[in-house]
Short mmCIF file of N, CA and C and ligand atoms in Angstrom, two decimals:
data_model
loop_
_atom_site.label_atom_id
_atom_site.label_comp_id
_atom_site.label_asym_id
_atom_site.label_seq_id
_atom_site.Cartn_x
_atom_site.Cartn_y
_atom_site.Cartn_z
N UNK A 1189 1.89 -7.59 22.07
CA UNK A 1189 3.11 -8.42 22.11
C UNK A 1189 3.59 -8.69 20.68
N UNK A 1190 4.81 -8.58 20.39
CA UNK A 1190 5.47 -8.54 19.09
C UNK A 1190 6.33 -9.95 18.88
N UNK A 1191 5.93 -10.45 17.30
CA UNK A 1191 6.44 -11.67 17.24
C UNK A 1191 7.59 -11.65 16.54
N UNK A 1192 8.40 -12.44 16.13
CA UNK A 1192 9.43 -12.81 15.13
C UNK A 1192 9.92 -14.01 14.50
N UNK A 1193 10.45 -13.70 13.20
CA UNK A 1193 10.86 -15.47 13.05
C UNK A 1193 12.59 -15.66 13.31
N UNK A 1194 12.87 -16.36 14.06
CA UNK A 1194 14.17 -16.60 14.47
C UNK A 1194 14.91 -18.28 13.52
N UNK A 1195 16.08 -18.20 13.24
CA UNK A 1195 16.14 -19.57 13.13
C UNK A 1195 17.64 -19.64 13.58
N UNK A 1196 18.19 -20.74 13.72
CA UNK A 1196 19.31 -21.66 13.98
C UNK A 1196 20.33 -22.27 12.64
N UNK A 1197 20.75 -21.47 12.30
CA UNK A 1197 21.12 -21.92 10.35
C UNK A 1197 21.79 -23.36 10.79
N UNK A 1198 22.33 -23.83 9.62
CA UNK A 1198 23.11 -25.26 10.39
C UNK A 1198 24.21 -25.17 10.30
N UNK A 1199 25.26 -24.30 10.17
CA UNK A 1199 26.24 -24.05 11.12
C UNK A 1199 25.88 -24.09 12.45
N UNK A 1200 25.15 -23.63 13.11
CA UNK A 1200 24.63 -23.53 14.91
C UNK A 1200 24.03 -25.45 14.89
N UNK A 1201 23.38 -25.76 14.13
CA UNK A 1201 22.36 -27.14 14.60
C UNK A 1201 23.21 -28.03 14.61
N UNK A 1202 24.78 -27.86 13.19
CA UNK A 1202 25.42 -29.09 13.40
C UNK A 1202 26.61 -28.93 14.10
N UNK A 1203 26.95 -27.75 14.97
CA UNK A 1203 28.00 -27.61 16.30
C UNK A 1203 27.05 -28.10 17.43
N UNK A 1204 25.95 -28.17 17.18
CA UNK A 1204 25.25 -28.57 18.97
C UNK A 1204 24.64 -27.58 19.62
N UNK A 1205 24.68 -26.18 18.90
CA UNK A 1205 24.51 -25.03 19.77
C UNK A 1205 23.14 -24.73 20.03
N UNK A 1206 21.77 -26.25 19.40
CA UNK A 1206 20.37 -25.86 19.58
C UNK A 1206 20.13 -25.11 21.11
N UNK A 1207 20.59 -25.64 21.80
CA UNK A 1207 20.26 -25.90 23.49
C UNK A 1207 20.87 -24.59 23.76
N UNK A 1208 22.02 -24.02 23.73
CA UNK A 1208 22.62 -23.06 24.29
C UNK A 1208 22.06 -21.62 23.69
N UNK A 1209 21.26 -22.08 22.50
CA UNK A 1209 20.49 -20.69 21.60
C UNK A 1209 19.32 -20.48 22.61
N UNK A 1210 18.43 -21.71 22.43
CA UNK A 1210 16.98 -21.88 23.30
C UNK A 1210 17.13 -21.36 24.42
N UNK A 1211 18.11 -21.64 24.99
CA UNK A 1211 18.41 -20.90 26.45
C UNK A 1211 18.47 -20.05 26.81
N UNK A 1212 19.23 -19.08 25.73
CA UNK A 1212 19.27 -17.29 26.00
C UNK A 1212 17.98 -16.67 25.63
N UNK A 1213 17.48 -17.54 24.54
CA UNK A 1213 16.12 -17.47 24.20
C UNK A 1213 15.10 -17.51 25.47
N UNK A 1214 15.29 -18.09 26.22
CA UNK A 1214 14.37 -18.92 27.08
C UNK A 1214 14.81 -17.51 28.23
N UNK A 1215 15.88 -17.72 28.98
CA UNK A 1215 16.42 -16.83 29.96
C UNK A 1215 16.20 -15.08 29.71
N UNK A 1216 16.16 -14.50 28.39
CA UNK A 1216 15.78 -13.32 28.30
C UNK A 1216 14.11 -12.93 28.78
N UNK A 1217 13.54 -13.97 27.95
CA UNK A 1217 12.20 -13.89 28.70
C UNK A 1217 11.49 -14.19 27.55
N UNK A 1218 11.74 -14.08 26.46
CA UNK A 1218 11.01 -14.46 25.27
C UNK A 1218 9.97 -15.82 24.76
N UNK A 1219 8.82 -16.08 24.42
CA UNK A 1219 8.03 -17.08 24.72
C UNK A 1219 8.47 -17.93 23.32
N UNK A 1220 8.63 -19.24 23.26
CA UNK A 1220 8.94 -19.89 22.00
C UNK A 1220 7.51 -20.33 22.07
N UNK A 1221 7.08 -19.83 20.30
CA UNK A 1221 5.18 -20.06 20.41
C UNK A 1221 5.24 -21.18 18.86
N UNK A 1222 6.34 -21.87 18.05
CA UNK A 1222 6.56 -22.54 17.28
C UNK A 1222 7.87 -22.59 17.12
N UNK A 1223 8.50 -24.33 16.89
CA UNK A 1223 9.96 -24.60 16.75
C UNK A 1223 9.55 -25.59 15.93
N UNK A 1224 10.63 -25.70 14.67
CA UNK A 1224 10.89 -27.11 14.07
C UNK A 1224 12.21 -27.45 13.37
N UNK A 1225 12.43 -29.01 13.43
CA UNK A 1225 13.94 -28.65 12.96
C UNK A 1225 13.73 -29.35 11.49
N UNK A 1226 13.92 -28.69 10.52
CA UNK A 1226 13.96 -29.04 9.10
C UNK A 1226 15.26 -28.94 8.06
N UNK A 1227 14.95 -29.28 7.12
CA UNK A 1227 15.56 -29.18 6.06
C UNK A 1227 15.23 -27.94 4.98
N UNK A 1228 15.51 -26.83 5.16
CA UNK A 1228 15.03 -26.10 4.20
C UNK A 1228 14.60 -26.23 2.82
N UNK A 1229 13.55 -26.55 2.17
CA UNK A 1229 13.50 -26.51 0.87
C UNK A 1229 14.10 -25.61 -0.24
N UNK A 1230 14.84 -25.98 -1.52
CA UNK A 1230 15.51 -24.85 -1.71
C UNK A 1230 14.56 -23.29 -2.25
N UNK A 1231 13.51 -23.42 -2.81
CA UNK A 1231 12.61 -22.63 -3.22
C UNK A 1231 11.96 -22.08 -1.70
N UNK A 1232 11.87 -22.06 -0.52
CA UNK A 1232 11.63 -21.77 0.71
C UNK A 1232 13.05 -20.78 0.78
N UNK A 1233 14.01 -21.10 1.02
CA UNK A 1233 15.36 -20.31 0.87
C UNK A 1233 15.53 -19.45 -0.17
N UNK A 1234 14.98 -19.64 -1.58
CA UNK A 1234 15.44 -18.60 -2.33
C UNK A 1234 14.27 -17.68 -2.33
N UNK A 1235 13.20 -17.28 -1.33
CA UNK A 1235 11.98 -16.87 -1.15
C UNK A 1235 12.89 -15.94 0.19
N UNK A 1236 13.00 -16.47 0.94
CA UNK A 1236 13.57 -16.30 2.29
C UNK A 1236 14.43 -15.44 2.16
N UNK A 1237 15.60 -15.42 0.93
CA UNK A 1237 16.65 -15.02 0.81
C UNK A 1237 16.77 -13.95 -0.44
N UNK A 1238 14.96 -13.58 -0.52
CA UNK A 1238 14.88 -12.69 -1.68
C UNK A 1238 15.39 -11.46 -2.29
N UNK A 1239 15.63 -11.00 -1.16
CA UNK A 1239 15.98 -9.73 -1.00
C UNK A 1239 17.67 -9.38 -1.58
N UNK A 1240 18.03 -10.52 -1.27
CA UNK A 1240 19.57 -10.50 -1.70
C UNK A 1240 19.69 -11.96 -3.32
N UNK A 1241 18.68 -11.59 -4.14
CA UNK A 1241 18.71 -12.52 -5.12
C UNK A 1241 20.18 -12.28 -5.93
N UNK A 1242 19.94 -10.62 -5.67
CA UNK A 1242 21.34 -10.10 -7.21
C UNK A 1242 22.70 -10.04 -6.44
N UNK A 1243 23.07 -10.27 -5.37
CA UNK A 1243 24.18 -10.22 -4.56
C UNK A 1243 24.84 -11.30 -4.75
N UNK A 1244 26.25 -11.43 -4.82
CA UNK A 1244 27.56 -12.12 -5.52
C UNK A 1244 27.36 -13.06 -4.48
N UNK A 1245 27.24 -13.03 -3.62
CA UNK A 1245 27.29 -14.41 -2.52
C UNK A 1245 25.54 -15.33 -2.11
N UNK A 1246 24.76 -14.51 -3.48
CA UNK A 1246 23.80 -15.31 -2.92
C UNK A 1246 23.56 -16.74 -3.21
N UNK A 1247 24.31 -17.22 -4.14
CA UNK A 1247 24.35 -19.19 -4.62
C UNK A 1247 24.91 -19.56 -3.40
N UNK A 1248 25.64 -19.02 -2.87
CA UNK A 1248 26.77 -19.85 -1.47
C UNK A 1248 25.75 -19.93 -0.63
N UNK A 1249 24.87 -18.87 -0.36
CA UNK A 1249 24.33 -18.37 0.66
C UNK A 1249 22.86 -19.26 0.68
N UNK A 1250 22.10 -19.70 -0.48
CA UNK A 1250 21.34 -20.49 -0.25
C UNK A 1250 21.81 -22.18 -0.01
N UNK A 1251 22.70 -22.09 -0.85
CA UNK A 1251 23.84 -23.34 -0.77
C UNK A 1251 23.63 -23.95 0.87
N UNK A 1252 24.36 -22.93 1.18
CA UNK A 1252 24.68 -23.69 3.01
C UNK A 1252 23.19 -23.10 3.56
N UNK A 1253 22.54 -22.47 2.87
CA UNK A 1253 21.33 -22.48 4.30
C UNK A 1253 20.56 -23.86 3.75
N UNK A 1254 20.52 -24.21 2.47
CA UNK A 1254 19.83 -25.74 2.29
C UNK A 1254 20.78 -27.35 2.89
N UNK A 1255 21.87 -26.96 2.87
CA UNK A 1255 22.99 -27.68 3.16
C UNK A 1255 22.86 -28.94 4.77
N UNK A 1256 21.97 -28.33 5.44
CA UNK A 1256 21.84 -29.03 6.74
C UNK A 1256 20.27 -28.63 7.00
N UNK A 1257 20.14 -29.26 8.43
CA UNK A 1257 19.06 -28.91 9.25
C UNK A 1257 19.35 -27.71 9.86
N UNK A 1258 18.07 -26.99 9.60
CA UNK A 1258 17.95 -25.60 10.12
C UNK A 1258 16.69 -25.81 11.47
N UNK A 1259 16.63 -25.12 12.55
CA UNK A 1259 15.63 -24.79 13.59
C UNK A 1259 15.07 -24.02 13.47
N UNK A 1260 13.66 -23.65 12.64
CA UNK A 1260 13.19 -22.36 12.31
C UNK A 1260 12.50 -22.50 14.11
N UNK A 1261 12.07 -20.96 14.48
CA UNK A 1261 11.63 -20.45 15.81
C UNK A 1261 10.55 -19.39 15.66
N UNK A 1262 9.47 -19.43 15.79
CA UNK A 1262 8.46 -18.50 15.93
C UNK A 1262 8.65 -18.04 17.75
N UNK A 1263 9.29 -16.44 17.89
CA UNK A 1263 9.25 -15.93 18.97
C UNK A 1263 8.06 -14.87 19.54
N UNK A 1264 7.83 -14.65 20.77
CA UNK A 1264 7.16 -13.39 21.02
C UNK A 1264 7.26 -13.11 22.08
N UNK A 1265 7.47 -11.78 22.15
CA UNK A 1265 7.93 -11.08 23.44
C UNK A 1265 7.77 -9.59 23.20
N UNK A 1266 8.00 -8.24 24.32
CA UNK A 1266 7.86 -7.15 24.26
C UNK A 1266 9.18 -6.74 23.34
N UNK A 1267 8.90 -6.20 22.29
CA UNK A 1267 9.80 -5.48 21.30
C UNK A 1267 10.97 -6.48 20.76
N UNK A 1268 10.08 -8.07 20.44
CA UNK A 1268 10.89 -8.85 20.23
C UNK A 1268 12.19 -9.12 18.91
N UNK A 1269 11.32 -8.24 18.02
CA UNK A 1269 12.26 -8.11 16.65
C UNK A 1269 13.32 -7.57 16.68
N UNK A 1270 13.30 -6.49 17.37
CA UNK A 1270 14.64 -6.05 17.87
C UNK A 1270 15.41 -6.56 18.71
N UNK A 1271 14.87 -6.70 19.75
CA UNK A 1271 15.51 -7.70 21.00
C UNK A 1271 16.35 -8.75 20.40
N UNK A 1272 15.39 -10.00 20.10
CA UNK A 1272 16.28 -10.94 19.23
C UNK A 1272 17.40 -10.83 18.23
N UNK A 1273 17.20 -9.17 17.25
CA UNK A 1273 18.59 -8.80 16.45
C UNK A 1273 19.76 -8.31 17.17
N UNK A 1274 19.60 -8.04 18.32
CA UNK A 1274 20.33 -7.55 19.78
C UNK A 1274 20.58 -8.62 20.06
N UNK A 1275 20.78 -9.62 20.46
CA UNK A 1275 20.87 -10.81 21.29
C UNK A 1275 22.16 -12.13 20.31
N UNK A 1276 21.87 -11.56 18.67
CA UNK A 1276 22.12 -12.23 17.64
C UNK A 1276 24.02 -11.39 17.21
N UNK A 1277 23.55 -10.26 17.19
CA UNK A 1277 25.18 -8.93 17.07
C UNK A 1277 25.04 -8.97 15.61
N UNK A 1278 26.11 -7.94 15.25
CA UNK A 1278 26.25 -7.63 13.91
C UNK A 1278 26.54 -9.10 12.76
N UNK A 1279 25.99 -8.62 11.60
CA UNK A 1279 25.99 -9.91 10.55
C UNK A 1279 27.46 -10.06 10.62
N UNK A 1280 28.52 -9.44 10.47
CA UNK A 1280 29.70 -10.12 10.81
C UNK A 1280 30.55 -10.37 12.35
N UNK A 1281 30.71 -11.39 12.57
CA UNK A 1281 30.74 -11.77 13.74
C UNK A 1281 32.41 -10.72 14.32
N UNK A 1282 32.83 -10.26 13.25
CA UNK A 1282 34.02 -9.47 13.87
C UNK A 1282 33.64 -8.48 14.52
N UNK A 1283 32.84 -7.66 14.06
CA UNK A 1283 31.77 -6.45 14.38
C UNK A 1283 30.64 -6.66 15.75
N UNK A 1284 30.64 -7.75 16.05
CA UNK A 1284 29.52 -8.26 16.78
C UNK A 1284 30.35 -8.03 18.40
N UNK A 1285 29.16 -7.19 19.32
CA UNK A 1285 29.37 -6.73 20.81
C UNK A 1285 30.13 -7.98 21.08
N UNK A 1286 30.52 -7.99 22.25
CA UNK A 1286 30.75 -8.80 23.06
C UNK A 1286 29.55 -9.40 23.92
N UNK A 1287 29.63 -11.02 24.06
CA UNK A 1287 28.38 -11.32 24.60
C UNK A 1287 26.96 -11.41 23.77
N UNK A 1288 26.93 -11.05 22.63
CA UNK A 1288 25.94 -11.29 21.64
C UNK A 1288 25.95 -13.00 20.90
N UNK A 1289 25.45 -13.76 20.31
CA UNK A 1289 26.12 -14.72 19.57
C UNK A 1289 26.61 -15.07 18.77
N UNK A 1290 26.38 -14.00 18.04
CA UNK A 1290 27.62 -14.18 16.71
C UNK A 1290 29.20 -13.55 17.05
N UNK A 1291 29.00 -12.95 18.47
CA UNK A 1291 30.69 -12.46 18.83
C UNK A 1291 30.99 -14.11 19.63
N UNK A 1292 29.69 -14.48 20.42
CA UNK A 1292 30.37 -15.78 21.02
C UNK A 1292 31.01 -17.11 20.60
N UNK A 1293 29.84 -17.35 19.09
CA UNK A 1293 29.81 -18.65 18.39
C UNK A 1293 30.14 -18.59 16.99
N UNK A 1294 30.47 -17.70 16.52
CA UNK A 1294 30.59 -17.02 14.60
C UNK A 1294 32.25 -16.56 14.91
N UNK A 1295 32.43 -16.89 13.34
CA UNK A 1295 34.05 -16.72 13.21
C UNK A 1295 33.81 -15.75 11.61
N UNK A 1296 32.46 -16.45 10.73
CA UNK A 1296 32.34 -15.70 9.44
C UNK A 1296 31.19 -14.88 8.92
N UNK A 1297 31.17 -14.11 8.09
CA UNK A 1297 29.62 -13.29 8.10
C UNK A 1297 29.13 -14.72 7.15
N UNK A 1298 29.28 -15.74 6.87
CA UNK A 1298 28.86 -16.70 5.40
C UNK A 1298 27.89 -17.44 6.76
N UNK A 1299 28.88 -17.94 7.46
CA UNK A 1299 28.39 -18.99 8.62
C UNK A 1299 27.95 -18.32 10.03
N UNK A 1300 27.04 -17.84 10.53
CA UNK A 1300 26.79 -17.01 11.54
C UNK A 1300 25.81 -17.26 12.31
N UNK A 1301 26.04 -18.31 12.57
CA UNK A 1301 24.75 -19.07 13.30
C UNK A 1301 23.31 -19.05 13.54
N UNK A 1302 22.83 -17.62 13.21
CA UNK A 1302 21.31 -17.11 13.67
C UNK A 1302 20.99 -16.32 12.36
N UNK A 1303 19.63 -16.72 12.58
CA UNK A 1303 18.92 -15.32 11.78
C UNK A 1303 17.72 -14.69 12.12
N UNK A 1304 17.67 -13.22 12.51
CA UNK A 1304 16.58 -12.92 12.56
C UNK A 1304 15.68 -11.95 11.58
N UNK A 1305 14.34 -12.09 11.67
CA UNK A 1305 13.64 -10.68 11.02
C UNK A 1305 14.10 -9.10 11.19
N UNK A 1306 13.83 -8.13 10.13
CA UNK A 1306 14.26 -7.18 10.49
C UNK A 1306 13.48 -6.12 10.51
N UNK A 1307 12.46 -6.28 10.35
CA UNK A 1307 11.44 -5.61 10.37
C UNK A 1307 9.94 -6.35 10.94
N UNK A 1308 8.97 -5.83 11.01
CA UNK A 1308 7.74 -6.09 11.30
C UNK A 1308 7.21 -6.88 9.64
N UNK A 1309 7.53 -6.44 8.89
CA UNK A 1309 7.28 -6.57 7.39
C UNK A 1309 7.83 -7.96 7.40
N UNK A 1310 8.96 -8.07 7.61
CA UNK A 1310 9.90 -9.06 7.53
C UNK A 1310 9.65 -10.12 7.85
N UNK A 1311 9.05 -10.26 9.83
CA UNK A 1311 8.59 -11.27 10.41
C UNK A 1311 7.60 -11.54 9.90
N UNK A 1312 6.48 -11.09 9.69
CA UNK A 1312 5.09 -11.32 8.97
C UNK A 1312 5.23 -12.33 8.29
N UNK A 1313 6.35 -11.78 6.93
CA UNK A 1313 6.69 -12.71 5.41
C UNK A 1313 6.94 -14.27 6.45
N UNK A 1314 7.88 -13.64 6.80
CA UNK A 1314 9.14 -14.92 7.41
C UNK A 1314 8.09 -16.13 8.05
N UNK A 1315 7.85 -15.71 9.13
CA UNK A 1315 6.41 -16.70 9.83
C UNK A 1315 5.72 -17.40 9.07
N UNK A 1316 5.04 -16.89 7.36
CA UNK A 1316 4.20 -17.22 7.23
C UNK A 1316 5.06 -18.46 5.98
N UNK A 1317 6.21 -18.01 6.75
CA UNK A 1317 7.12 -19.14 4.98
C UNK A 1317 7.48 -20.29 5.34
N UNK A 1318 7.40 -20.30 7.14
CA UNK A 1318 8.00 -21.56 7.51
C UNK A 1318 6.77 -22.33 8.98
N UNK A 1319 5.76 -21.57 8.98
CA UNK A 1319 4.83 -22.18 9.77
C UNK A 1319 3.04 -21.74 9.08
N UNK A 1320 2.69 -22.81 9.52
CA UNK A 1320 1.29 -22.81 8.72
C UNK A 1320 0.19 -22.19 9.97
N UNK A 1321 -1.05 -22.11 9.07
CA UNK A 1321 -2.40 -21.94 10.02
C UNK A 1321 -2.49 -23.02 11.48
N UNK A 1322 -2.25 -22.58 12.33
CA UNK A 1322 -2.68 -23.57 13.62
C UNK A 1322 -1.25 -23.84 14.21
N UNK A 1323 -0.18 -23.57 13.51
CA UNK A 1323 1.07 -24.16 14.17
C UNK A 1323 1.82 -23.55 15.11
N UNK A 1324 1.65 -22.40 15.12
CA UNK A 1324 1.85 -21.33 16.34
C UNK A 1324 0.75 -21.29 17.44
N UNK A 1325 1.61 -21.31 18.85
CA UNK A 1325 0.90 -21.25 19.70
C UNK A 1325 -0.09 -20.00 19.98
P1 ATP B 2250 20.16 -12.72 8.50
O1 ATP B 2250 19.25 -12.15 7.42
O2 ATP B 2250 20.70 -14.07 8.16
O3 ATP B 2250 19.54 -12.64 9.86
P2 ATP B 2250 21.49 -10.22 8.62
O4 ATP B 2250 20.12 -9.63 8.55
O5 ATP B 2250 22.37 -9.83 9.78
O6 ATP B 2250 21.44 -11.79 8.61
P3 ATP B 2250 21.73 -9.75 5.80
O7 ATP B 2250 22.33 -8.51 5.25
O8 ATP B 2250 20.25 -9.93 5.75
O9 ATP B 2250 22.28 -9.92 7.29
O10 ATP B 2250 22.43 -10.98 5.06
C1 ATP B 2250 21.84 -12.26 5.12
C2 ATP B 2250 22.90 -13.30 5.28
O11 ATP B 2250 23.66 -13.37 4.09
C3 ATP B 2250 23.91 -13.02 6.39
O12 ATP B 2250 23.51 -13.44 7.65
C4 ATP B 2250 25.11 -13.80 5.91
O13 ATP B 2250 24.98 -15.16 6.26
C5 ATP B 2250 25.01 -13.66 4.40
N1 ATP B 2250 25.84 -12.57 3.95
C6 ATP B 2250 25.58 -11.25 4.04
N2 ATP B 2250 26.58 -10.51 3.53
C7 ATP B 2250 27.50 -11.40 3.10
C8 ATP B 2250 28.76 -11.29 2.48
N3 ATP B 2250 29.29 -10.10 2.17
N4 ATP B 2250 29.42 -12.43 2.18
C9 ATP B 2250 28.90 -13.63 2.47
N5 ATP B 2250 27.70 -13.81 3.05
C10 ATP B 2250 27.02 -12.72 3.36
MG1 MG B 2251 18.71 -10.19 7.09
#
């Protein structure tokens, strides 16, 4: 069974949309095995957000992910890393299927309500940046 780290940026936490995420979460079939709703630290975010250190939008980009309460989500389910980037649609919500949540609830690629891992590599890091020994079910 394959895990992932999912979160709720706070664009999604401060529209209300915790409940309506958990749900598709919940209804696909996916097991929530750790949730918490925090404040991102900014050194947690610029760790998180490493990958895009040298990119022109990355001050904005840690900006608003420290900016509110975020819902980090430890998921697991059959071929969940993908599943969950399926479920989430393209990083810009213009691009994003129909019925995904960033075509349902996203208007900008800055503000896009979700984030998931993108790799196996990815979730590993991710999991281990925002939940400790024992905190996953
Ligand atoms: P995430 O990592 O948040 O799940 P993603 O994997 O779909 O999203 P990435 O390419 O990893 O997309 O970009 C990370 C985040 O950085 C995006 O979700 C978006 O919020 C922001 N971002 C990416 N590209 C841009 C851009 N051109 N302008 C503004 N923000 C951007
Ligand atoms: Mg990404």
């Amino acid at each position: 069974m394959e895990r992932t780290f999912a979160m709720i940026k706070p664009d999604g936490v401060r529209r209300g949309l915790t409940p309506e995420i958990l749900a598709r979460i919940h209804n696909k079939g996916y097991r929530v095995v750790g949730l918490k709703q925090m404040m991102m630290p900014r050194e947690t975010a610029e760790q998180h957000y490493g990958e895009h250190r040298e990119r022109p939008f990355f001050g904005e980009l840690v900006d608003f992910i420290t900016g509110g309460p975020v819902v980090a989500i430890a998921l697991e389910g059959e071929n969940a890393i993908a599943g969950w980037r399926a479920m989430m649609g393209a990083t810009n919500p213009a691009n994003a299927a129909p019925g995904t949540i960033r075509a349902d609830f996203a208007t900008s690629t800055g503000e896009n309500v979700t984030h998931g891992s993108d790799s196996p590599e990815s979730a590993e890091r991710e999991l281990a940046l925002f939940f400790g020994d024992g905190e996953l079910l």
